CSV table of C-alpha atoms and ligand atoms in Angstrom, one decimal:
chain,number,residue,atom,x,y,z
A,1,MET,CA,-10.5,13.6,-20.1
A,2,ARG,CA,-8.5,13.1,-16.9
A,3,ARG,CA,-4.7,13.3,-17.4
A,4,ILE,CA,-3.0,10.6,-15.3
A,5,SER,CA,0.4,9.2,-14.4
A,6,ILE,CA,1.0,5.8,-12.9
A,7,LEU,CA,4.1,5.3,-10.6
A,8,GLY,CA,4.8,1.6,-10.3
A,9,ALA,CA,2.9,0.8,-13.6
A,10,THR,CA,4.3,-2.7,-13.9
A,11,GLY,CA,3.2,-3.9,-10.5
A,12,SER,CA,0.0,-5.5,-9.2
A,13,VAL,CA,-1.8,-2.2,-8.5
A,14,GLY,CA,-0.2,-0.5,-11.5
A,15,THR,CA,-1.4,-3.2,-14.0
A,16,SER,CA,-4.9,-3.2,-12.4
A,17,THR,CA,-4.9,0.6,-12.9
A,18,LEU,CA,-3.9,0.1,-16.5
A,19,ASP,CA,-6.6,-2.4,-17.0
A,20,LEU,CA,-9.2,0.1,-16.0
A,21,VAL,CA,-7.7,3.0,-17.9
A,22,GLU,CA,-7.6,0.9,-21.1
A,23,ARG,CA,-11.3,0.0,-20.6
A,24,HIS,CA,-12.1,3.7,-20.6
A,25,PRO,CA,-10.0,5.3,-23.2
A,26,ASP,CA,-12.6,8.1,-23.6
A,27,ARG,CA,-12.0,9.2,-19.9
A,28,PHE,CA,-8.3,8.9,-19.3
A,29,GLU,CA,-5.2,10.2,-21.1
A,30,VAL,CA,-1.9,8.7,-19.8
A,31,VAL,CA,0.9,11.1,-19.4
A,32,ALA,CA,3.7,9.1,-17.7
A,33,LEU,CA,4.4,5.6,-16.5
A,34,THR,CA,7.3,4.4,-14.3
A,35,ALA,CA,8.9,1.1,-13.2
A,36,ALA,CA,12.0,-0.1,-11.4
A,37,THR,CA,13.5,-2.7,-13.7
A,38,ASN,CA,10.8,-4.2,-16.0
A,39,ALA,CA,11.6,-2.2,-19.2
A,40,ILE,CA,9.6,-4.5,-21.5
A,41,ALA,CA,6.4,-4.4,-19.6
A,42,LEU,CA,6.8,-0.6,-19.1
A,43,ALA,CA,7.3,0.0,-22.9
A,44,ASP,CA,4.4,-2.3,-23.7
A,45,ALA,CA,2.1,-0.3,-21.4
A,46,ALA,CA,3.4,3.0,-22.8
A,47,ARG,CA,2.7,1.8,-26.4
A,48,ARG,CA,-0.8,0.6,-25.6
A,49,THR,CA,-1.8,3.8,-23.7
A,50,GLY,CA,0.2,6.4,-25.8
A,51,ALA,CA,2.1,7.6,-22.7
A,52,LYS,CA,4.4,10.5,-23.4
A,53,LEU,CA,7.1,9.6,-20.7
A,54,ALA,CA,8.3,6.3,-19.5
A,55,VAL,CA,10.8,6.3,-16.6
A,56,ILE,CA,12.9,3.3,-15.6
A,57,VAL,CA,14.7,3.5,-12.3
A,58,ASP,CA,17.4,1.0,-13.1
A,59,GLU,CA,19.6,3.0,-15.4
A,60,THR,CA,21.2,-0.1,-17.0
A,61,LYS,CA,17.7,-0.8,-18.5
A,62,LEU,CA,17.5,2.5,-20.3
A,63,PRO,CA,18.8,1.2,-23.6
A,64,GLU,CA,16.4,-1.7,-23.5
A,65,LEU,CA,13.5,0.7,-22.8
A,66,ARG,CA,14.6,3.0,-25.6
A,67,ASP,CA,14.8,0.1,-28.1
A,68,ALA,CA,11.4,-1.1,-27.1
A,69,LEU,CA,9.9,2.4,-27.5
A,70,ALA,CA,11.5,3.0,-30.9
A,71,GLY,CA,9.0,4.5,-33.4
A,72,THR,CA,6.7,6.0,-30.7
A,73,ASP,CA,6.7,9.6,-29.4
A,74,CYS,CA,7.2,8.3,-25.8
A,75,ARG,CA,10.3,9.7,-24.2
A,76,ALA,CA,12.4,7.1,-22.3
A,77,ALA,CA,14.2,8.4,-19.2
A,78,THR,CA,15.9,7.2,-16.0
A,79,GLY,CA,17.2,8.8,-12.8
A,80,HIS,CA,15.7,10.4,-9.7
A,81,ASP,CA,14.8,13.7,-11.4
A,82,ALA,CA,12.9,11.8,-14.2
A,83,LEU,CA,10.9,9.9,-11.5
A,84,LEU,CA,10.0,13.1,-9.8
A,85,GLU,CA,9.0,14.6,-13.2
A,86,ALA,CA,6.7,11.7,-13.8
A,87,ALA,CA,5.1,12.3,-10.3
A,88,ALA,CA,4.8,16.1,-10.6
A,89,GLY,CA,4.5,16.7,-14.3
A,90,ASP,CA,1.5,17.4,-16.4
A,91,ALA,CA,-0.9,14.9,-15.0
A,92,GLU,CA,-3.6,16.1,-12.7
A,93,TRP,CA,-4.2,12.6,-11.2
A,94,VAL,CA,-1.3,10.4,-10.0
A,95,MET,CA,-1.4,6.7,-9.0
A,96,ALA,CA,1.2,6.2,-6.3
A,97,ALA,CA,1.8,2.4,-6.6
A,98,ILE,CA,5.6,2.1,-6.0
A,99,VAL,CA,6.3,-0.5,-3.3
A,100,GLY,CA,8.1,0.6,-0.1
A,101,CYS,CA,9.7,3.8,1.2
A,102,ALA,CA,11.2,4.2,-2.3
A,103,GLY,CA,7.9,5.8,-3.3
A,104,LEU,CA,8.0,8.5,-0.6
A,105,GLU,CA,9.8,11.2,-2.6
A,106,PRO,CA,7.7,10.8,-5.8
A,107,VAL,CA,4.5,10.9,-3.7
A,108,MET,CA,5.8,14.1,-2.0
A,109,ALA,CA,6.6,15.6,-5.4
A,110,ALA,CA,3.0,15.0,-6.4
A,111,VAL,CA,1.7,16.4,-3.1
A,112,GLU,CA,3.9,19.5,-3.5
A,113,ALA,CA,2.6,20.0,-7.0
A,114,GLY,CA,-1.0,20.0,-5.6
A,115,ARG,CA,-2.1,16.9,-7.6
A,116,THR,CA,-4.8,14.4,-6.8
A,117,ILE,CA,-2.9,11.4,-5.5
A,118,ALA,CA,-4.4,7.9,-5.5
A,119,LEU,CA,-2.3,6.5,-2.7
A,120,ALA,CA,-1.6,2.8,-2.7
A,121,ASN,CA,2.0,3.2,-1.5
A,122,LYS,CA,1.1,2.8,2.2
A,123,GLU,CA,4.8,2.9,3.3
A,124,ALA,CA,5.0,6.5,2.2
A,125,LEU,CA,2.2,7.4,4.6
A,126,VAL,CA,3.4,5.2,7.4
A,127,THR,CA,6.8,6.9,7.4
A,128,ALA,CA,5.8,10.5,6.7
A,129,GLY,CA,2.1,10.7,7.5
A,130,SER,CA,1.9,14.0,9.3
A,131,LEU,CA,4.3,15.7,7.0
A,132,MET,CA,2.4,14.5,3.9
A,133,ILE,CA,-1.0,15.4,5.2
A,134,ASP,CA,0.2,18.9,6.3
A,135,ALA,CA,1.8,19.4,2.9
A,136,ALA,CA,-1.4,18.4,1.2
A,137,LYS,CA,-3.4,20.9,3.2
A,138,ARG,CA,-0.8,23.6,2.3
A,139,THR,CA,-0.7,22.8,-1.5
A,140,GLY,CA,-4.4,21.8,-2.0
A,141,ALA,CA,-3.4,18.3,-3.0
A,142,THR,CA,-6.1,15.6,-2.6
A,143,VAL,CA,-5.0,12.2,-1.2
A,144,LEU,CA,-7.5,9.4,-2.1
A,145,PRO,CA,-7.0,6.1,-0.4
A,146,VAL,CA,-6.5,3.1,-2.7
A,147,ASP,CA,-5.9,0.5,0.0
A,148,SER,CA,-9.2,-1.4,0.0
A,149,GLU,CA,-9.7,-0.9,3.8
A,150,HIS,CA,-9.1,2.8,3.7
A,151,ASN,CA,-11.1,3.2,0.5
A,152,ALA,CA,-14.0,1.4,2.2
A,153,ILE,CA,-13.8,3.8,5.2
A,154,PHE,CA,-13.6,6.8,2.8
A,155,GLN,CA,-16.8,5.5,1.2
A,156,CYS,CA,-18.5,4.9,4.6
A,157,LEU,CA,-17.6,8.4,5.8
A,158,ALA,CA,-19.1,10.1,2.7
A,159,GLY,CA,-22.1,12.2,3.5
A,160,ASN,CA,-21.7,11.8,7.2
A,161,SER,CA,-20.5,14.2,9.9
A,162,HIS,CA,-17.0,13.2,10.9
A,163,ASP,CA,-17.8,14.5,14.5
A,164,GLY,CA,-20.2,11.6,14.8
A,165,VAL,CA,-17.6,8.9,14.2
A,166,ALA,CA,-17.0,6.7,17.2
A,167,LYS,CA,-14.4,4.4,15.7
A,168,LEU,CA,-13.0,2.8,12.6
A,169,ILE,CA,-13.0,-0.9,12.2
A,170,LEU,CA,-10.3,-2.2,9.8
A,171,THR,CA,-11.0,-5.7,8.6
A,172,ALA,CA,-8.2,-8.3,8.0
A,173,SER,CA,-8.4,-11.6,6.2
A,174,GLY,CA,-5.9,-13.1,8.6
A,175,GLY,CA,-3.7,-14.1,5.7
A,176,PRO,CA,-2.5,-17.6,4.8
A,177,PHE,CA,-1.4,-18.5,8.4
A,178,ARG,CA,-4.6,-17.4,10.2
A,179,THR,CA,-5.1,-20.9,11.6
A,180,TRP,CA,-1.4,-22.0,11.8
A,181,SER,CA,0.4,-22.6,15.1
A,182,LYS,CA,3.3,-20.3,16.0
A,183,ALA,CA,5.7,-23.1,15.7
A,184,ASP,CA,4.6,-23.9,12.1
A,185,MET,CA,4.6,-20.3,11.2
A,186,ASP,CA,8.2,-19.8,12.5
A,187,VAL,CA,9.5,-22.2,9.8
A,188,ALA,CA,7.0,-21.4,7.0
A,189,ARG,CA,8.6,-21.1,3.5
A,190,PRO,CA,8.2,-18.1,1.1
A,191,GLU,CA,5.9,-20.0,-1.3
A,192,GLN,CA,3.5,-20.8,1.6
A,193,ALA,CA,3.6,-17.2,2.9
A,194,LEU,CA,3.0,-15.8,-0.6
A,195,LYS,CA,-0.2,-17.8,-1.0
A,196,HIS,CA,-2.8,-15.3,0.1
A,197,PRO,CA,-6.3,-16.9,0.5
A,198,ASN,CA,-8.3,-14.1,-1.1
A,199,TRP,CA,-6.1,-11.4,-2.8
A,200,SER,CA,-3.6,-11.5,-5.6
A,201,MET,CA,-0.9,-8.9,-4.8
A,202,GLY,CA,2.8,-8.1,-5.1
A,203,ALA,CA,5.3,-10.2,-3.1
A,204,LYS,CA,6.1,-7.6,-0.4
A,205,ILE,CA,2.5,-6.9,0.6
A,206,SER,CA,1.7,-10.7,0.4
A,207,ILE,CA,4.4,-11.4,3.0
A,208,ASP,CA,3.1,-8.4,5.1
A,209,SER,CA,-0.3,-10.0,5.0
A,210,ALA,CA,1.1,-13.3,6.3
A,211,THR,CA,2.9,-11.6,9.2
A,212,MET,CA,-0.1,-9.2,9.6
A,213,MET,CA,2.3,-6.3,9.5
A,214,ASN,CA,0.2,-5.2,6.6
A,215,LYS,CA,-2.7,-4.6,9.0
A,216,GLY,CA,-0.3,-2.8,11.4
A,217,LEU,CA,0.9,-0.5,8.6
A,218,GLU,CA,-2.8,0.0,7.7
A,219,LEU,CA,-3.6,1.0,11.3
A,220,ILE,CA,-0.9,3.8,11.0
A,221,GLU,CA,-2.2,4.7,7.6
A,222,ALA,CA,-5.8,5.0,8.9
A,223,HIS,CA,-4.6,7.3,11.7
A,224,HIS,CA,-3.0,9.7,9.3
A,225,LEU,CA,-5.7,9.6,6.7
A,226,PHE,CA,-8.7,10.0,9.0
A,227,GLY,CA,-7.2,11.7,12.0
A,228,LEU,CA,-8.3,9.3,14.7
A,229,PRO,CA,-6.1,8.1,17.6
A,230,SER,CA,-5.0,4.5,17.9
A,231,ASP,CA,-7.6,3.6,20.6
A,232,ARG,CA,-10.4,4.5,18.1
A,233,ILE,CA,-9.2,2.2,15.3
A,234,ASP,CA,-10.0,-1.5,15.8
A,235,ILE,CA,-8.7,-4.5,13.9
A,236,LEU,CA,-11.2,-7.3,13.2
A,237,VAL,CA,-10.3,-10.6,11.5
A,238,HIS,CA,-12.9,-11.4,8.8
A,239,PRO,CA,-11.6,-14.4,6.7
A,240,GLN,CA,-14.0,-14.0,3.8
A,241,SER,CA,-12.7,-10.5,2.8
A,242,VAL,CA,-16.2,-9.4,1.8
A,243,ILE,CA,-16.5,-6.4,4.2
A,244,HIS,CA,-13.5,-4.2,3.5
A,245,SER,CA,-13.9,-2.1,6.6
A,246,MET,CA,-16.5,-0.2,8.7
A,247,VAL,CA,-17.2,3.0,10.5
A,248,GLU,CA,-19.1,3.0,13.8
A,249,TYR,CA,-21.0,6.1,14.6
A,250,VAL,CA,-21.9,7.5,18.0
A,251,ASP,CA,-25.6,6.8,17.5
A,252,GLY,CA,-24.9,3.1,17.2
A,253,SER,CA,-25.0,2.8,13.4
A,254,THR,CA,-22.2,0.9,11.8
A,255,ILE,CA,-21.7,1.4,8.1
A,256,ALA,CA,-19.7,-1.2,6.1
A,257,GLN,CA,-18.5,-1.3,2.5
A,258,LEU,CA,-18.7,-4.7,0.7
A,259,GLY,CA,-17.3,-6.0,-2.5
A,260,SER,CA,-15.4,-8.9,-4.1
A,261,PRO,CA,-11.6,-8.9,-3.3
A,262,ASP,CA,-10.5,-7.2,-6.5
A,263,MET,CA,-8.3,-4.1,-6.3
A,264,ARG,CA,-9.9,-2.7,-9.5
A,265,ILE,CA,-12.9,-1.7,-7.3
A,266,PRO,CA,-11.1,0.7,-4.9
A,267,ILE,CA,-8.8,1.8,-7.8
A,268,ALA,CA,-11.8,2.6,-10.0
A,269,HIS,CA,-13.3,4.6,-7.1
A,270,CYS,CA,-10.2,6.8,-7.0
A,271,LEU,CA,-9.8,7.0,-10.8
A,272,ALA,CA,-13.3,8.3,-11.4
A,273,TRP,CA,-13.8,10.0,-8.1
A,274,PRO,CA,-16.3,11.6,-7.4
A,275,GLU,CA,-18.0,9.7,-10.2
A,276,ARG,CA,-18.2,5.9,-10.7
A,277,ILE,CA,-17.0,3.8,-13.6
A,278,GLU,CA,-17.7,0.2,-14.5
A,279,THR,CA,-14.8,-2.3,-13.6
A,280,ARG,CA,-15.9,-5.8,-14.7
A,281,ALA,CA,-15.0,-7.0,-11.2
A,282,GLU,CA,-17.1,-9.8,-10.0
A,283,THR,CA,-20.2,-8.6,-8.1
A,284,LEU,CA,-21.0,-10.2,-4.8
A,285,ASP,CA,-23.2,-13.3,-4.7
A,286,LEU,CA,-24.3,-13.1,-1.1
A,287,ILE,CA,-26.4,-16.3,-1.3
A,288,LYS,CA,-23.4,-18.2,-2.4
A,289,ILE,CA,-21.2,-16.6,0.2
A,290,ALA,CA,-23.9,-17.3,2.8
A,291,ASN,CA,-21.8,-16.6,6.0
A,292,LEU,CA,-19.6,-13.8,7.2
A,293,SER,CA,-17.5,-14.6,10.2
A,294,PHE,CA,-15.3,-12.5,12.5
A,295,GLU,CA,-12.5,-13.1,15.0
A,296,ALA,CA,-10.3,-11.1,17.3
A,297,PRO,CA,-6.7,-10.6,16.1
A,298,ASP,CA,-4.1,-12.7,17.8
A,299,GLU,CA,-1.1,-10.5,18.8
A,300,VAL,CA,0.9,-13.4,20.2
A,301,ARG,CA,1.1,-15.3,16.9
A,302,PHE,CA,1.1,-12.0,15.0
A,303,PRO,CA,3.4,-9.7,17.0
A,304,SER,CA,3.7,-7.2,14.1
A,305,LEU,CA,0.2,-5.9,15.1
A,306,ARG,CA,1.4,-5.1,18.6
A,307,LEU,CA,4.7,-3.5,17.3
A,308,ALA,CA,2.8,-1.3,14.8
A,309,ARG,CA,0.3,-0.1,17.4
A,310,ALA,CA,3.1,0.7,19.8
A,311,ALA,CA,5.0,2.5,17.1
A,312,LEU,CA,2.0,4.7,16.3
A,313,GLU,CA,1.4,5.4,19.9
A,314,SER,CA,5.0,6.4,20.6
A,315,GLY,CA,4.3,9.6,18.6
A,316,LYS,CA,8.0,9.6,17.5
A,317,GLY,CA,9.7,8.3,14.4
A,318,GLU,CA,9.3,4.6,15.4
A,319,ALA,CA,7.0,3.9,12.5
A,320,ILE,CA,9.9,4.8,10.1
A,321,VAL,CA,12.1,2.3,12.0
A,322,LEU,CA,9.3,-0.4,11.9
A,323,ASN,CA,8.8,0.1,8.2
A,324,ALA,CA,12.5,0.1,7.2
A,325,ALA,CA,13.3,-3.0,9.3
A,326,ASN,CA,10.3,-4.7,7.9
A,327,GLU,CA,11.2,-4.0,4.3
A,328,ILE,CA,14.7,-5.4,4.8
A,329,ALA,CA,13.5,-8.4,6.7
A,330,VAL,CA,10.8,-9.3,4.2
A,331,ALA,CA,13.3,-9.0,1.3
A,332,ALA,CA,15.7,-11.3,3.3
A,333,PHE,CA,12.9,-13.8,3.9
A,334,LEU,CA,12.0,-13.9,0.2
A,335,ASP,CA,15.7,-14.5,-0.5
A,336,ARG,CA,15.5,-17.4,2.0
A,337,LYS,CA,18.2,-15.8,4.2
A,338,ILE,CA,16.0,-15.7,7.3
A,339,ALA,CA,13.1,-17.7,8.7
A,340,PHE,CA,9.5,-16.4,8.7
A,341,GLY,CA,9.6,-16.0,12.5
A,342,ASP,CA,12.7,-13.8,12.2
A,343,ILE,CA,10.8,-11.0,10.5
A,344,ALA,CA,9.0,-9.7,13.6
A,345,ARG,CA,12.0,-10.4,15.8
A,346,ILE,CA,14.2,-8.2,13.5
A,347,VAL,CA,11.6,-5.4,13.5
A,348,GLU,CA,11.4,-5.5,17.3
A,349,GLN,CA,15.1,-5.5,17.7
A,350,ALA,CA,15.5,-2.5,15.3
A,351,ILE,CA,12.9,-0.5,17.3
A,352,ASN,CA,14.6,-1.3,20.5
A,353,GLN,CA,18.0,-0.2,19.2
A,354,ALA,CA,17.3,2.7,16.8
A,355,GLU,CA,17.2,6.4,17.6
A,356,SER,CA,13.8,7.6,16.3
A,357,PRO,CA,13.1,11.2,17.1
A,358,ALA,CA,9.9,12.6,15.4
A,359,PRO,CA,10.9,13.7,11.9
A,360,GLN,CA,10.6,17.4,11.1
A,361,SER,CA,11.1,17.0,7.3
A,362,ILE,CA,11.2,14.4,4.6
A,363,ALA,CA,15.0,14.6,4.8
A,364,ASP,CA,14.7,13.5,8.4
A,365,VAL,CA,12.5,10.6,7.4
A,366,ILE,CA,15.0,9.4,4.8
A,367,ALA,CA,17.9,9.8,7.2
A,368,ILE,CA,16.2,7.6,9.8
A,369,ASP,CA,15.1,5.1,7.2
A,370,GLN,CA,18.7,4.8,5.8
A,371,ALA,CA,20.2,4.5,9.3
A,372,VAL,CA,17.9,1.6,10.1
A,373,ARG,CA,18.7,-0.1,6.8
A,374,ARG,CA,22.4,0.0,7.6
A,375,GLN,CA,21.9,-1.1,11.2
A,376,VAL,CA,19.5,-4.0,10.3
A,377,GLY,CA,21.8,-5.1,7.5
A,378,LEU,CA,24.5,-5.7,10.1
A,379,VAL,CA,22.2,-7.3,12.7
A,380,MET,CA,20.3,-9.7,10.5
A,381,PRO,CA,22.7,-12.5,9.9
A,382,MET,CA,23.2,-12.8,13.7
A,383,VAL,CA,19.4,-13.1,14.2
A,384,SER,CA,18.9,-15.8,11.6
A,385,ALA,CA,22.0,-17.8,12.6
B,1,NAP,N1,-1.2,-5.3,-4.6
B,1,NAP,C1,-2.3,-4.9,-4.0
B,1,NAP,O1,-3.3,-5.5,-4.1
B,1,NAP,C2,-2.2,-3.8,-3.0
B,1,NAP,C3,-3.3,-3.5,-2.2
B,1,NAP,C4,-3.3,-2.4,-1.4
B,1,NAP,C5,-2.1,-1.6,-1.3
B,1,NAP,N2,-1.0,-2.0,-2.0
B,1,NAP,C6,0.2,-1.2,-1.9
B,1,NAP,O2,0.5,-0.7,-3.2
B,1,NAP,C7,2.0,-0.6,-3.3
B,1,NAP,C8,2.3,-1.4,-4.6
B,1,NAP,O3,2.0,-2.8,-4.3
B,1,NAP,P1,2.1,-3.9,-5.4
B,1,NAP,O4,1.5,-5.1,-4.8
B,1,NAP,O5,1.5,-3.4,-6.7
B,1,NAP,O6,3.7,-4.0,-5.6
B,1,NAP,P2,4.4,-4.8,-6.8
B,1,NAP,O7,3.5,-5.7,-7.6
B,1,NAP,O8,5.7,-5.3,-6.2
B,1,NAP,O9,4.8,-3.5,-7.8
B,1,NAP,C9,5.7,-2.5,-7.4
B,1,NAP,C10,5.9,-1.5,-8.5
B,1,NAP,O10,6.8,-0.5,-8.0
B,1,NAP,C11,8.0,-0.6,-8.9
B,1,NAP,N3,9.2,-0.4,-8.0
B,1,NAP,C12,9.7,-1.4,-7.2
B,1,NAP,N4,10.8,-0.9,-6.5
B,1,NAP,C13,10.9,0.4,-6.9
B,1,NAP,C14,11.8,1.4,-6.6
B,1,NAP,N5,12.8,1.2,-5.7
B,1,NAP,N6,11.7,2.6,-7.2
B,1,NAP,C15,10.7,2.8,-8.1
B,1,NAP,N7,9.8,1.9,-8.4
B,1,NAP,C16,9.9,0.7,-7.9
B,1,NAP,C17,7.9,-1.9,-9.6
B,1,NAP,O11,8.7,-1.9,-10.8
B,1,NAP,P3,9.2,-3.3,-11.4
B,1,NAP,O12,8.0,-4.1,-11.9
B,1,NAP,O13,10.0,-2.9,-12.6
B,1,NAP,O14,10.0,-4.0,-10.4
B,1,NAP,C18,6.4,-2.1,-9.8
B,1,NAP,O15,6.0,-1.3,-10.9
B,1,NAP,C19,2.6,-1.1,-2.0
B,1,NAP,O16,2.9,-0.1,-1.2
B,1,NAP,C20,1.4,-2.0,-1.4
B,1,NAP,O17,1.5,-2.0,0.0
B,1,NAP,C21,-1.0,-3.0,-2.9
């Protein structure tokens, strides 16, 4: 029995994780579940899985959560400490699936407690990558990559000497606007940007896929997870999303991981690691797929790629600025306060204006993040006017 907790249990990755856990009740015991506001879905998942702790971040929802859990032995809780308790409590395996930098402190609590962390929350790694990896080495925590690209690379590296790696190749679907003109993209509406051609995901990552900031964040994520410099991590557009990423070795071999675009596959790999479990995800029908195609990424139509690579190469705290400005801009776009084309402009402006020394601690990361949020909040209406 693996004792697990799921942070962000009501989201896209969280519910896919629950789907797998509920298919394998003989293998997993749920200790704690968390959500931001969705008390009913949280209580429902806690009832189904027999979780012992359910944490809701929005404290006004605590009475609703308590009511919905009446008659169970699941404790309802709210507040920062309760969230950290869910992350660092009794579970040996923690799914980190909170969206955004809000997930950083819970992830670090799990790392400090030496847990095995299935990391979906890429923003935590983007903002505090070196600090997180150093802490994991110190505490003995294991960080398993859930993001399909990084999970693919993790699988392609297994059993091979890391000294023989020439480069990593991150594949990208290109998102819903892969073939759109820049002028059309500039005025795209949220419902168009949310329509990912291959993957079904939460709203924030869907918009990041449309701007291709998602691939930029993944570039930074790959650097921290696998320890390679920016110039040895390529991005390759592959519209079918069949190859999830590749590793090229010095002897000329390139190893790829393939699968249908279903997050249950990489989540299951982390859940059962180092074993394998059945997922019921569709298997590949390569005769039906017939063709796989590849394109170079276009950094003119998708400036977020250039911004993310520059932030990584700066070696300072620019990735924190990039991430915070992007989170605010994406939320504003979803609220219809700014245009699609404003997102990358706001991020670039924030990077040009913010102070971003290399963070020495998680407190430094949070201070830079908060300063950018205040600054971008002031700048944004001017940009979109
Ligand atoms: N979705 C995918 O296929 C996918 C693939 C690879 C990586 N990822 C990464 O996985 C993470 C989660 O993505 P997602 O698509 O699952 O997001 P999502 O569907 O929006 O779910 C986010 C989860 O986090 C909770 N949450 C939101 N804000 C929070 C806060 N401030 N504090 C604590 N909890 C909060 C939400 O609770 P409520 O439901 O109550 O709001 C929900 O449980 C992201 O970092 C994303 O980049 C996702």
